[in-house]
Coordinates of C-alpha atoms in Angstrom, one line a residue:
Chain A
M1 CA 0.0 0.0 0.0
A2 CA 1.3 3.4 -0.9
D3 CA 1.7 5.9 2.0
L4 CA -1.2 8.3 1.7
T5 CA -0.1 10.7 4.4
A6 CA 0.3 14.2 2.9
P7 CA 3.9 15.3 2.6
M8 CA 5.3 18.0 4.9
R9 CA 4.2 21.5 4.0
W10 CA 7.8 22.9 4.2
E11 CA 11.0 21.1 3.7
R12 CA 13.1 21.3 6.9
P13 CA 16.2 23.5 6.0
N14 CA 19.6 21.9 6.6
A15 CA 22.2 23.5 8.9
L16 CA 24.0 25.2 6.0
S17 CA 21.1 26.9 4.4
F18 CA 19.7 27.9 7.8
T19 CA 23.1 29.5 8.6
I20 CA 23.3 31.3 5.3
G21 CA 19.8 32.6 5.8
V22 CA 20.6 34.0 9.2
V23 CA 23.8 35.7 8.0
V24 CA 22.0 37.3 5.0
F25 CA 19.2 38.5 7.2
A26 CA 21.7 40.0 9.7
F27 CA 23.6 41.7 6.9
V28 CA 20.5 43.3 5.6
I29 CA 19.6 44.7 9.0
W30 CA 23.1 46.0 9.6
S31 CA 23.1 47.6 6.1
F32 CA 20.0 49.6 7.0
S33 CA 21.6 50.9 10.2
S34 CA 25.0 51.6 8.4
V35 CA 23.6 54.0 5.7
G36 CA 22.2 56.3 8.4
L37 CA 18.8 56.4 6.8
S38 CA 16.2 57.6 9.3
L39 CA 12.8 58.9 9.2
E40 CA 13.9 61.9 11.2
R41 CA 16.5 62.9 8.7
I42 CA 14.1 62.6 5.8
V43 CA 11.6 64.7 7.6
R44 CA 14.2 67.3 8.5
G45 CA 15.3 67.3 4.8
I46 CA 11.9 68.2 3.4
P47 CA 12.1 72.0 4.1
A48 CA 15.5 72.2 2.4
L49 CA 14.1 70.3 -0.6
G50 CA 11.1 72.6 -0.5
S51 CA 13.1 75.7 -0.5
M52 CA 15.2 74.4 -3.4
L53 CA 12.1 73.6 -5.4
E54 CA 10.8 77.0 -4.6
R55 CA 14.0 78.6 -6.0
M56 CA 13.7 76.4 -9.1
F57 CA 10.4 77.8 -10.2
P58 CA 9.8 79.5 -12.4
P59 CA 12.6 78.0 -14.4
D60 CA 15.0 80.5 -15.9
I61 CA 14.8 80.3 -19.7
E62 CA 17.4 83.1 -20.3
R63 CA 20.1 80.6 -21.0
L64 CA 17.8 78.3 -23.0
P65 CA 19.6 78.7 -26.3
R66 CA 22.9 77.7 -24.7
I67 CA 21.2 74.8 -22.9
L68 CA 19.6 73.5 -26.0
E69 CA 22.9 73.7 -27.8
Q70 CA 24.5 71.6 -25.1
L71 CA 21.6 69.2 -25.1
L72 CA 22.1 68.7 -28.8
I73 CA 25.8 67.9 -28.2
T74 CA 24.8 65.5 -25.5
F75 CA 22.4 63.7 -27.9
Q76 CA 25.0 63.6 -30.6
M77 CA 27.5 62.2 -28.2
A78 CA 25.1 59.5 -27.2
L79 CA 24.3 58.8 -30.8
V80 CA 27.9 58.5 -32.0
G81 CA 29.0 56.6 -29.0
C82 CA 26.1 54.2 -29.3
I83 CA 26.7 53.6 -33.1
L84 CA 30.4 53.0 -32.6
G85 CA 29.7 50.7 -29.7
L86 CA 27.0 48.7 -31.6
V87 CA 29.2 48.4 -34.7
L88 CA 32.1 47.1 -32.6
A89 CA 29.9 44.9 -30.4
F90 CA 28.8 42.8 -33.4
P91 CA 32.1 41.2 -34.3
I92 CA 33.1 40.8 -30.7
S93 CA 29.7 39.1 -30.0
V94 CA 30.3 36.7 -32.9
L95 CA 33.7 35.8 -31.4
A96 CA 31.9 35.3 -28.0
A97 CA 29.0 33.2 -29.3
E98 CA 28.9 29.5 -28.6
G99 CA 29.0 27.6 -31.8
L100 CA 30.0 30.6 -34.0
S101 CA 33.3 31.5 -32.4
P102 CA 36.2 30.2 -34.5
H103 CA 38.3 29.2 -31.5
P104 CA 37.7 28.6 -27.8
V105 CA 40.6 30.9 -26.9
L106 CA 39.0 33.7 -28.9
K107 CA 35.6 32.9 -27.4
H108 CA 37.0 33.3 -23.8
A109 CA 38.9 36.4 -24.7
A110 CA 35.9 38.1 -26.2
R111 CA 33.7 37.1 -23.3
A112 CA 36.2 38.5 -20.8
L113 CA 36.4 41.8 -22.8
I114 CA 32.6 42.1 -22.8
A115 CA 32.4 41.3 -19.1
L116 CA 35.0 43.9 -18.3
F117 CA 33.3 46.6 -20.4
R118 CA 30.0 45.7 -18.9
T119 CA 30.9 45.5 -15.2
V120 CA 32.9 48.8 -15.0
P121 CA 30.3 51.6 -14.8
D122 CA 30.3 54.2 -17.7
L123 CA 31.1 57.0 -15.2
V124 CA 34.4 55.2 -14.4
W125 CA 35.2 54.8 -18.1
A126 CA 34.4 58.5 -18.5
L127 CA 36.9 59.4 -15.8
L128 CA 39.6 57.3 -17.5
F129 CA 38.9 58.8 -20.9
V130 CA 38.9 62.4 -19.6
I131 CA 42.4 61.7 -18.4
A132 CA 43.3 60.0 -21.7
V133 CA 41.8 62.3 -24.3
G134 CA 41.1 65.4 -22.2
L135 CA 37.9 67.2 -21.2
G136 CA 35.0 67.3 -23.7
P137 CA 32.6 65.2 -25.7
A138 CA 35.3 63.0 -27.2
A139 CA 35.8 61.4 -23.8
G140 CA 32.0 61.0 -23.4
V141 CA 31.8 59.3 -26.8
M142 CA 34.5 56.8 -25.8
A143 CA 32.9 56.0 -22.5
I144 CA 29.5 55.4 -24.1
M145 CA 31.1 53.3 -26.8
V146 CA 32.9 51.0 -24.3
D147 CA 29.8 50.7 -22.2
K148 CA 27.6 49.8 -25.2
I149 CA 30.1 47.2 -26.4
G150 CA 29.7 45.5 -23.0
F151 CA 25.9 45.9 -23.0
A152 CA 25.1 45.0 -26.6
G153 CA 27.9 42.5 -27.0
R154 CA 26.4 40.3 -24.4
F155 CA 22.8 40.5 -25.8
F156 CA 23.9 40.1 -29.4
A157 CA 25.8 37.0 -28.5
E158 CA 22.9 35.5 -26.6
A159 CA 20.5 36.3 -29.5
M160 CA 22.7 34.6 -31.9
E161 CA 23.2 31.5 -29.7
E162 CA 19.4 31.2 -29.4
A163 CA 18.8 31.5 -33.2
D164 CA 17.2 28.3 -34.7
K165 CA 19.9 25.8 -35.5
G166 CA 17.9 24.2 -38.4
P167 CA 18.7 26.8 -41.0
Q168 CA 22.3 26.9 -39.9
E169 CA 22.6 23.2 -40.3
A170 CA 21.1 23.4 -43.7
L171 CA 23.6 26.0 -44.8
A172 CA 26.5 24.0 -43.3
T173 CA 25.3 21.0 -45.3
I174 CA 25.2 23.1 -48.5
G175 CA 28.9 23.9 -47.8
A176 CA 28.5 27.5 -46.8
T177 CA 31.4 29.3 -45.1
R178 CA 31.1 30.4 -41.4
T179 CA 30.6 34.0 -42.6
G180 CA 28.0 32.9 -45.1
L181 CA 26.2 31.0 -42.3
I182 CA 26.3 33.9 -39.9
F183 CA 25.0 36.5 -42.4
S184 CA 22.5 34.2 -44.2
A185 CA 20.9 32.4 -41.3
V186 CA 22.0 33.7 -37.9
V187 CA 21.8 37.4 -38.4
P188 CA 18.4 37.4 -40.1
L189 CA 17.0 35.2 -37.3
A190 CA 18.5 37.4 -34.6
L191 CA 17.6 40.7 -36.2
P192 CA 14.5 41.5 -34.1
S193 CA 16.6 41.0 -31.0
F194 CA 19.4 43.1 -32.4
V195 CA 17.1 46.0 -33.2
A196 CA 15.5 45.9 -29.7
T197 CA 18.9 45.8 -28.1
S198 CA 20.2 48.7 -30.3
L199 CA 17.2 50.9 -29.5
F200 CA 17.5 50.1 -25.8
S201 CA 21.2 51.0 -26.0
L202 CA 20.4 54.3 -27.5
E203 CA 17.9 55.1 -24.7
K204 CA 20.5 54.0 -22.1
A205 CA 23.2 56.1 -23.9
V206 CA 21.1 59.3 -23.9
R207 CA 20.3 58.9 -20.1
G208 CA 23.9 58.0 -19.4
S209 CA 25.4 60.9 -21.5
V210 CA 23.7 63.4 -19.2
I211 CA 25.6 62.2 -16.2
L212 CA 29.0 61.9 -18.0
G213 CA 29.2 65.7 -18.2
L214 CA 29.5 65.8 -14.4
V215 CA 33.0 64.4 -14.7
G216 CA 33.9 66.7 -17.6
A217 CA 33.1 64.3 -20.4
G218 CA 31.1 66.9 -22.3
G219 CA 27.5 67.7 -22.9
I220 CA 24.7 69.1 -20.7
G221 CA 26.0 67.5 -17.5
V222 CA 28.6 70.3 -17.2
E223 CA 25.9 72.9 -17.3
L224 CA 23.9 71.1 -14.7
K225 CA 26.8 70.9 -12.4
V226 CA 27.7 74.5 -12.8
A227 CA 24.1 75.6 -12.2
F228 CA 24.0 73.6 -9.0
D229 CA 27.4 74.8 -7.8
L230 CA 26.3 78.4 -8.3
F231 CA 23.0 77.8 -6.6
N232 CA 21.2 78.8 -9.9
Y233 CA 18.4 76.4 -9.2
D234 CA 16.1 78.1 -11.7
T235 CA 18.6 77.4 -14.5
A236 CA 19.1 73.9 -13.2
A237 CA 15.3 73.4 -13.5
T238 CA 15.4 74.4 -17.1
I239 CA 18.2 71.9 -17.8
I240 CA 16.4 69.1 -16.0
L241 CA 13.2 69.7 -17.9
T242 CA 15.0 69.8 -21.2
I243 CA 16.8 66.5 -20.3
F244 CA 13.4 65.0 -19.3
A245 CA 12.0 66.1 -22.7
L246 CA 14.9 64.6 -24.6
V247 CA 14.8 61.3 -22.8
I248 CA 11.0 61.0 -23.3
A249 CA 11.3 61.9 -27.0
V250 CA 14.0 59.3 -27.6
E251 CA 12.0 56.6 -25.8
Q252 CA 8.9 57.4 -27.8
A253 CA 10.8 57.4 -31.0
S254 CA 12.4 54.1 -30.3
N255 CA 9.0 52.6 -29.4
V256 CA 7.7 53.7 -32.8
I257 CA 10.7 52.2 -34.5
R258 CA 10.4 49.0 -32.5
R259 CA 6.8 48.5 -33.5
R260 CA 7.6 49.2 -37.2
L261 CA 10.6 46.9 -37.4
I262 CA 9.8 44.0 -35.2
Chain B
M1 CA 40.0 6.3 -84.1
V2 CA 40.6 2.7 -83.6
S3 CA 38.3 2.3 -80.6
S4 CA 35.4 4.0 -82.3
T5 CA 35.9 1.9 -85.4
L6 CA 36.0 -1.2 -83.3
A7 CA 32.9 -0.1 -81.5
R8 CA 31.1 0.1 -84.8
I9 CA 32.2 -3.3 -86.0
L10 CA 31.9 -5.3 -82.8
P11 CA 28.6 -6.1 -81.4
P12 CA 27.8 -4.4 -78.1
E13 CA 28.9 -6.2 -75.0
P14 CA 26.3 -8.7 -73.9
E15 CA 26.1 -7.3 -70.4
A16 CA 27.5 -3.7 -69.7
P17 CA 29.6 -3.8 -66.6
P18 CA 27.7 -2.3 -63.8
A19 CA 28.5 1.3 -63.0
P20 CA 30.4 1.7 -59.7
P21 CA 28.1 2.7 -56.9
V22 CA 28.0 6.4 -56.1
L23 CA 27.7 5.6 -52.4
A24 CA 29.3 2.7 -50.7
V25 CA 29.0 2.4 -46.9
S26 CA 30.9 -0.4 -45.1
S27 CA 30.8 -1.4 -41.4
L28 CA 29.5 2.0 -40.3
A29 CA 29.0 2.2 -36.5
K30 CA 27.8 5.0 -34.2
T31 CA 27.1 4.9 -30.5
F32 CA 25.3 7.7 -28.5
G33 CA 26.4 7.2 -24.9
E34 CA 25.5 3.6 -24.1
R35 CA 23.3 3.1 -27.1
A36 CA 24.7 1.6 -30.3
V37 CA 22.4 3.2 -32.9
L38 CA 24.4 1.9 -35.9
R39 CA 26.3 -1.3 -35.2
D40 CA 27.6 -2.6 -38.6
V41 CA 25.9 -1.0 -41.6
S42 CA 27.0 -1.7 -45.1
L43 CA 25.1 -0.6 -48.2
V44 CA 25.5 0.7 -51.7
A45 CA 23.5 3.2 -53.8
Y46 CA 23.7 4.0 -57.5
R47 CA 23.4 7.0 -59.7
G48 CA 20.0 7.2 -61.3
E49 CA 18.3 5.1 -58.6
V50 CA 16.2 5.9 -55.6
T51 CA 17.1 4.0 -52.5
A52 CA 14.6 4.0 -49.7
L53 CA 15.7 3.5 -46.1
I54 CA 13.1 2.1 -43.9
G55 CA 12.9 1.0 -40.3
A56 CA 11.1 1.6 -37.0
N57 CA 11.7 4.8 -35.0
G58 CA 15.1 4.8 -33.3
T59 CA 16.7 2.3 -35.7
G60 CA 19.2 4.9 -36.8
K61 CA 18.0 5.9 -40.3
S62 CA 18.5 9.6 -39.7
T63 CA 21.7 9.0 -37.9
L64 CA 22.9 7.0 -40.9
L65 CA 21.9 9.7 -43.4
R66 CA 23.6 12.4 -41.3
A67 CA 26.7 10.3 -40.9
L68 CA 27.1 10.2 -44.7
V69 CA 27.8 13.9 -44.8
R70 CA 29.3 14.0 -41.3
L71 CA 26.6 16.0 -39.6
V72 CA 27.1 13.1 -37.2
E73 CA 30.6 11.8 -36.9
P74 CA 30.6 8.0 -37.1
D75 CA 32.7 6.0 -34.7
S76 CA 34.0 3.6 -37.2
G77 CA 33.5 2.2 -40.7
R78 CA 33.9 3.7 -44.1
V79 CA 31.8 6.0 -46.4
M80 CA 32.8 6.2 -50.0
M81 CA 30.7 8.8 -51.8
L82 CA 31.2 10.6 -55.1
G83 CA 34.6 9.1 -55.2
Q84 CA 35.6 10.5 -51.8
D85 CA 36.5 8.7 -48.7
V86 CA 34.3 10.9 -46.6
R87 CA 35.6 10.2 -43.1
T88 CA 39.2 11.2 -44.1
L89 CA 38.3 14.7 -45.4
D90 CA 39.7 17.7 -43.6
R91 CA 37.5 20.8 -43.0
A92 CA 38.0 22.4 -46.3
A93 CA 37.6 19.2 -48.2
L94 CA 34.5 18.3 -46.3
K95 CA 33.0 21.7 -47.1
A96 CA 33.7 21.1 -50.8
F97 CA 32.3 17.6 -50.6
R98 CA 29.1 18.7 -48.8
S99 CA 28.5 21.3 -51.6
R100 CA 28.1 18.4 -54.0
V101 CA 25.5 16.6 -52.0
G102 CA 21.9 17.9 -51.7
F103 CA 20.2 17.3 -48.4
V104 CA 16.5 17.7 -47.8
F105 CA 15.6 17.9 -44.1
Q106 CA 12.4 16.6 -42.5
K107 CA 11.9 20.1 -41.1
H108 CA 12.7 22.2 -44.2
N109 CA 15.1 24.4 -42.3
L110 CA 14.4 27.6 -44.2
V111 CA 15.2 31.0 -42.8
G112 CA 11.7 32.1 -42.0
R113 CA 12.2 35.8 -41.8
L114 CA 13.7 36.0 -45.3
S115 CA 12.0 35.8 -48.7
V116 CA 11.5 32.6 -50.6
L117 CA 13.9 33.8 -53.3
T118 CA 16.6 34.6 -50.8
N119 CA 16.3 31.2 -49.3
V120 CA 16.8 29.7 -52.7
V121 CA 19.7 32.0 -53.5
H122 CA 21.4 30.6 -50.4
G123 CA 21.9 27.3 -52.3
V124 CA 24.6 29.1 -54.4
Q125 CA 26.8 29.1 -51.3
A126 CA 27.8 25.7 -52.5
R127 CA 30.0 27.3 -55.0
M128 CA 30.4 31.0 -54.1
S129 CA 30.7 33.0 -50.9
G130 CA 30.4 36.6 -49.9
P131 CA 27.6 39.1 -49.6
R132 CA 26.3 38.3 -53.1
S133 CA 25.2 34.9 -51.9
W134 CA 23.5 36.2 -48.8
H135 CA 20.4 37.9 -50.1
H136 CA 18.6 38.0 -53.5
A137 CA 18.9 41.8 -53.6
L138 CA 22.7 41.5 -53.6
A139 CA 22.9 38.6 -55.9
P140 CA 24.2 38.9 -59.5
A141 CA 21.5 38.8 -62.2
A142 CA 22.5 35.3 -63.4
I143 CA 22.1 33.8 -59.9
R144 CA 18.7 35.5 -59.4
E145 CA 17.6 34.0 -62.7
E146 CA 18.8 30.6 -61.8
A147 CA 17.1 30.8 -58.4
M148 CA 13.8 31.8 -60.2
A149 CA 14.2 28.8 -62.5
C150 CA 14.7 26.6 -59.5
L151 CA 11.5 28.1 -57.9
A152 CA 9.7 27.5 -61.2
A153 CA 10.8 23.9 -61.1
V154 CA 9.0 23.4 -57.8
G155 CA 6.0 25.5 -59.0
L156 CA 6.5 28.5 -56.6
A157 CA 7.8 31.2 -58.9
D158 CA 4.9 33.4 -58.0
R159 CA 5.8 33.3 -54.3
A160 CA 9.4 34.6 -54.8
L161 CA 9.1 37.7 -52.6
Q162 CA 6.8 36.2 -49.9
R163 CA 8.4 35.5 -46.5
A164 CA 9.3 31.9 -46.1
D165 CA 7.5 31.6 -42.8
S166 CA 4.2 32.5 -44.5
L167 CA 4.2 29.3 -46.5
S168 CA 2.4 26.1 -45.8
G169 CA 4.4 23.0 -44.9
G170 CA 4.3 21.5 -48.4
Q171 CA 5.3 24.8 -50.0
S172 CA 8.2 25.2 -47.5
Q173 CA 9.5 21.8 -48.3
R174 CA 9.3 22.6 -52.0
V175 CA 11.3 25.8 -51.4
A176 CA 13.8 23.6 -49.6
I177 CA 14.0 21.4 -52.7
A178 CA 14.5 24.5 -54.9
R179 CA 17.4 25.6 -52.6
M180 CA 18.8 22.1 -53.0
L181 CA 18.5 22.4 -56.8
M182 CA 20.3 25.8 -56.7
Q183 CA 23.2 23.9 -55.1
R184 CA 23.4 21.8 -58.3
P185 CA 24.0 18.6 -56.3
E186 CA 25.4 15.5 -57.8
F187 CA 23.6 13.2 -55.4
V188 CA 20.7 13.8 -53.0
L189 CA 19.8 12.7 -49.5
A190 CA 16.3 13.2 -48.1
D191 CA 15.4 12.7 -44.4
E192 CA 11.6 12.1 -44.3
P193 CA 10.7 15.0 -46.6
D194 CA 7.1 13.9 -46.5
A195 CA 6.9 13.5 -42.7
S196 CA 4.9 16.6 -41.7
L197 CA 2.7 16.8 -44.8
D198 CA -0.9 15.7 -45.3
P199 CA -1.3 12.7 -47.7
R200 CA -1.9 14.7 -50.8
A201 CA 0.9 17.3 -50.2
G202 CA 3.2 14.4 -49.2
R203 CA 2.5 12.5 -52.4
E204 CA 2.9 15.6 -54.6
L205 CA 6.2 16.4 -52.8
M206 CA 7.5 12.9 -53.4
E207 CA 6.5 13.0 -57.1
L208 CA 8.4 16.3 -57.4
L209 CA 11.5 15.1 -55.5
Y210 CA 11.5 11.9 -57.6
R211 CA 11.2 13.8 -60.9
L212 CA 14.0 16.2 -59.9
A213 CA 16.4 13.9 -58.1
H214 CA 16.0 10.5 -59.7
D215 CA 18.6 11.0 -62.4
K216 CA 21.3 12.1 -59.9
G217 CA 20.5 9.4 -57.4
L218 CA 18.6 9.7 -54.2
V219 CA 18.7 8.0 -50.8
M220 CA 15.6 8.9 -48.8
I221 CA 13.9 8.0 -45.6
S222 CA 10.1 7.6 -45.6
H223 CA 7.7 6.2 -43.1
R224 CA 5.0 6.0 -45.7
M225 CA 4.9 2.5 -47.2
E226 CA 3.1 3.6 -50.3
H227 CA 5.8 6.2 -51.0
T228 CA 8.5 3.7 -50.4
L229 CA 6.9 1.3 -52.9
R230 CA 6.0 3.8 -55.5
F231 CA 9.1 6.1 -55.5
S232 CA 12.1 3.8 -54.9
D233 CA 14.1 1.3 -56.9
R234 CA 15.7 -0.4 -53.8
I235 CA 14.7 -0.8 -50.3
I236 CA 17.0 -1.1 -47.4
G237 CA 15.6 -1.9 -44.0
L238 CA 17.5 -1.0 -40.8
A239 CA 16.9 -3.0 -37.6
G240 CA 19.0 -3.5 -34.5
G241 CA 21.8 -1.3 -35.9
I242 CA 22.3 -3.4 -39.0
V243 CA 20.9 -3.8 -42.5
A244 CA 18.2 -6.4 -41.9
L245 CA 16.4 -6.1 -45.3
A246 CA 17.7 -5.3 -48.8
L247 CA 15.7 -5.9 -51.9
E248 CA 14.6 -4.3 -55.2
T249 CA 11.4 -2.5 -54.9
R250 CA 9.9 -4.3 -57.9
H251 CA 10.2 -7.5 -55.9
A252 CA 8.7 -6.0 -52.7
H253 CA 5.2 -6.2 -51.5
A254 CA 3.4 -4.1 -48.9
D255 CA 2.8 -7.2 -46.8
Q256 CA 6.5 -7.9 -46.7
L257 CA 7.3 -4.4 -45.6
K258 CA 4.6 -4.5 -43.0
A259 CA 6.0 -7.8 -41.7
F260 CA 9.4 -6.1 -41.4
F261 CA 8.0 -3.4 -39.2
D262 CA 6.0 -5.9 -37.2
R263 CA 8.8 -8.3 -36.4
P264 CA 9.1 -9.2 -32.7
A265 CA 10.8 -6.7 -30.5
G266 CA 14.4 -7.5 -29.6
F267 CA 15.4 -7.5 -33.1
S268 CA 13.9 -4.4 -34.5
H269 CA 13.8 -2.2 -31.4
A270 CA 11.3 0.7 -31.5
E271 CA 12.7 1.8 -28.1
D272 CA 13.7 5.4 -27.2
E273 CA 14.3 7.7 -30.0
S274 CA 17.9 8.4 -31.1
P275 CA 18.8 12.1 -30.8
Y276 CA 17.9 12.4 -34.5
G277 CA 14.7 10.4 -34.6

């Protein structure tokens, strides 16, 4: 006769997982106390925030032409960095993709490069490139490019690895070269994913490029920093609103493109 | 010329020496993990003939067909095909060899997002590489015309610019045959090309394949007995990893084939599927 007693509701945790659970829980509690976040401080901060908001409005549009000019440069920086990054991400992702990489050594090297580019934040890359190529948009473009290689490289490689193997096998059986196989079967199948990743990269690049100016890598970020440093909160408000408009516009445009192409 | 003069005087030889087989497999074996799918398979196939491979699921028909062009690497044995010792070929030579053999897959394996015409143009990669072979828009005029002729041969010239994934199963398989023709193969292998089609589409497809590939020589797998009997010249039955049946189709009867499939388990295992059905 089979045992008809219902099984236990919960599995009893073993000593190891119980210990890990306790340690993680303790760490989380400790983290909360470490960061000095308290309701009291937040409440005390509200008037300061209020007075800043008060000084922000109405926004000062006197410097609007200069701000728009810088905003355009910011967008151009994002666009160029993103395009360069995507173009370079493609060959690197082919080298990194399982089944497409010509050699295991190349595969591991490409994966390591992508991981490095992805894990180091773009702000850090910007700091490095400001030192290397000097202040200005060129450093920002380089930082965005490297960041996008890391971001898109990984997703391009995954999209190609997931592409249907059938057509690839058919082309291999025809006697196609590896390049022929990639461009005839893999890329067409992975294209929707490529487009989605590219558009998302651009959105991310536009948002990121705003921050890069803070460390001197060109664009509107510099204006924003100066405005805050000089307590010109009304100018800062104009800058923030234009950034907001730009990011929304890019996201909407990329949504339209996504719907059309995919 | 002496020889031609002699040929005119002398009566023709009573019995022309048989042409050498275009495919000769000897003692081929392949094991997946613990399972010996092919144990000791030997067979021959000739140009201008259709050889049907039959056998229950899991008897290694697909594995055998794939091993012939090394989509599966055999463990031992020999494959002589189109005058090449297939197992000894290096990468480049294998590529060149594969370009001479047409392969029709059970699941047509078209690139669904691309047009029918582009899928057919891909067949030219057997003899040319580079962007001009990737897409019909980039292909030279001669290649586009040849691809259209191949599409016309399978009756789908009017669908050239349609996306491949918008076609029915039968149409897709016909496009796959057009791609195979574009390859200009010297010999053709077909792995259950009629498997996923309804009876009528399946019969039409087999008629088409027979018409287009018979002259070159064709080795095909089919689970439909009526197709095996109607469209083949020889039948080879696999069971237990060896060739357990070999006969000319004109001497074969449906009852005999049925009996082959119904033989007691232990000899012709229909156990778990091989990785390739």
